[in-house]
Amino acid sequence: MNNAYFFQNRLKRRRKKDMAGYFSPQAKKARTGSIDRHTHVLHESSSLLTEEQLQCSICLEVFTDPVTIPCGHSFCKSCITQSWDKSQHYYCPFCQEKFTKRPELKINITLREVADHFKKKTVTDKSQILCDICTGVKQKAIKSCLDCGVTLCSSHLEPHINVPKYKKHKLIKAVKNLDNYRCEKHEKPLELFCRDDQKCVCQFCTETDHKNHKIIPLEVESGQRKSQLGKTEMKLQQMILERLKKIQEINHSVEHSKRSTEKDKSDCVDVFTALIRSIERTQAELLEVMEEKQKAVEKQAEGLIKELEQEINKLKRRNTELEELSHTDDHLHLLQIYPSLCIAPRTKNWTEIRINTELSLDALRTALSQLQKSLNDKLNRTLNEKLKETVSAELKRIRQYAVDVTLDPDTAYPYLVLSADGKQVTYGDTKQNLPDTPKRFTYHAIILGKEGFSSGKFYYEVQVSRKTEWDLGVVRESVNRKGKIEALQPQEGFWTVVLRKGNVYTAGDDSGTYLSLREKPKKVGVFVDYEKGLVSFYDVEVRSHIYSFTGQSFTEKLYPYFSPCFNDGGKNSAPLIISHV
């Protein structure tokens, strides 16, 4: 039996199953006039999660270990595996798309969570309702009569089905608190809804206290409220999916952090094994710091996951309540508790919450720098070479994200002079007559790159040789371009490293950190990882790390930032030159 024949049989079975459902008593009752089964099913499938949506097309059951194949369709892992095992060719049983080689199957974790959650959802009666008329052993009630004010078993319900006088009575599903479904004042069925007073009323109420009010059938108002609950249910389900994905993201971050930690530990061991016994204590301390940082990452992840799981459980409970209510015939009960359920539970906004997995390479460099002061030249050379190898590997990795940066003349301070190719900028002697556009800086000697970045990674290099002052880095799009900038700091939208007075290097962080550089950089590399919130600076020729801003939160476009600073009487007349990487 080939796959096509096998799948056709499955479709025949589904049609047979659908037809059986069509002629069932429940389906017949749901249909009115010329409404066909398709319309009926479409109406009942308004909820986001239905059994049909979560069915495997092969076994016609709710997914078990679902996998998604390249065409986008999903099946139970065992079903698609058996299907492909019986065929010499590999294609989708649903859309018939063929694949040149057998696709690798990986379980769709999110879909599995949703399917498992759906399987657990059951609607059961928590307590049995008994007939009010039975004497002796009372039978299970199946209907309540709002006109008679009693609850009836199948035997005592018979007059309401066969006797014309009782056929007009209002019957509902058996309920315990029947008095809540009847008007206290008139003892008549609450089958209407007053929109003016937002309450359920009987027919007599419309002729007295609610006369001239806007009255509609109870079922109509309930249907509209159900629709609103359906939207809330969809929102809750989406929130559940988002939190499941956030758990995956956190687990992935922890695994990435573990791998990075193991690599850093290995590098440390390689360095310290070449050192004398006097630095063994420092080695142990450094490893302990790194271990503690990893523990902190895992502890943070554990806390976030626990918090997410608590929110998921809360949302699942609310979702189950909504699922039950979305299929209830108990219109009055639905309307009475509607206000408390139509609003999603209060939860945390997880959009900007991330695990801080940035390991302390700066701590490693600082420790190595301290060691260099106490060791002889031979050990210094060993450490320098090892550090240079690390930075070289790091530079090799990030240079693959190099972008072609060109200076934007529309942002240039009027005294700045650009080269024809837009790759060089210097401070001129005279102010140019340029239009004061919104993009232009008019108070400070600043110019930006033409292209901004709102995602991913990018890297560029700038020659700074023969200069006594300069600024480099990135800025957010909305920085102040017309007035005085108090500080080149992240809270102002600047992530920069600057040179002043020929040899004073400073990072524009919150405290204005002074940087101790062994050599004066001739070419500076700037690397940005937008999603990680990372901005790093490197001395390209010496292959050393200058400074990194970590754990930043970027919410708008970032632009490459340049300032050649003032000429200083010709001492700082050399240009900043954007290099080709």
Coordinates of C-alpha atoms in Angstrom, one line a residue, residues 264-265 268-269 271-273 275-291 362-375 379 383:
D264 CA 36.5 30.3 29.1
K265 CA 37.5 27.9 31.9
C268 CA 42.1 30.0 31.8
V269 CA 43.6 26.5 32.5
V271 CA 47.2 30.1 30.7
F272 CA 47.7 29.2 34.3
T273 CA 49.4 25.9 33.8
L275 CA 52.7 30.0 35.5
I276 CA 54.6 29.4 38.8
R277 CA 53.0 28.2 42.0
S278 CA 52.6 31.8 43.3
I279 CA 49.7 32.5 41.0
E280 CA 47.8 29.2 41.6
R281 CA 45.7 30.9 44.2
T282 CA 44.7 33.6 41.7
Q283 CA 43.8 31.0 39.2
A284 CA 41.5 29.2 41.7
E285 CA 39.9 32.5 42.7
L286 CA 39.2 33.5 39.0
L287 CA 37.6 30.1 38.3
E288 CA 35.5 30.5 41.4
V289 CA 34.3 33.9 40.2
M290 CA 33.3 32.4 36.8
E291 CA 31.5 29.5 38.5
D362 CA 36.8 41.9 31.4
A363 CA 37.4 40.2 34.7
L364 CA 39.8 37.8 33.1
R365 CA 41.7 40.6 31.4
T366 CA 41.8 42.6 34.7
A367 CA 43.2 39.6 36.5
L368 CA 45.8 38.9 33.8
S369 CA 46.8 42.6 33.9
Q370 CA 47.3 42.4 37.7
L371 CA 49.4 39.2 37.3
Q372 CA 51.6 40.8 34.7
K373 CA 52.8 43.4 37.2
S374 CA 54.2 40.7 39.5
L375 CA 55.6 38.3 36.9
L379 CA 55.5 35.2 31.9
L383 CA 50.1 36.1 29.0

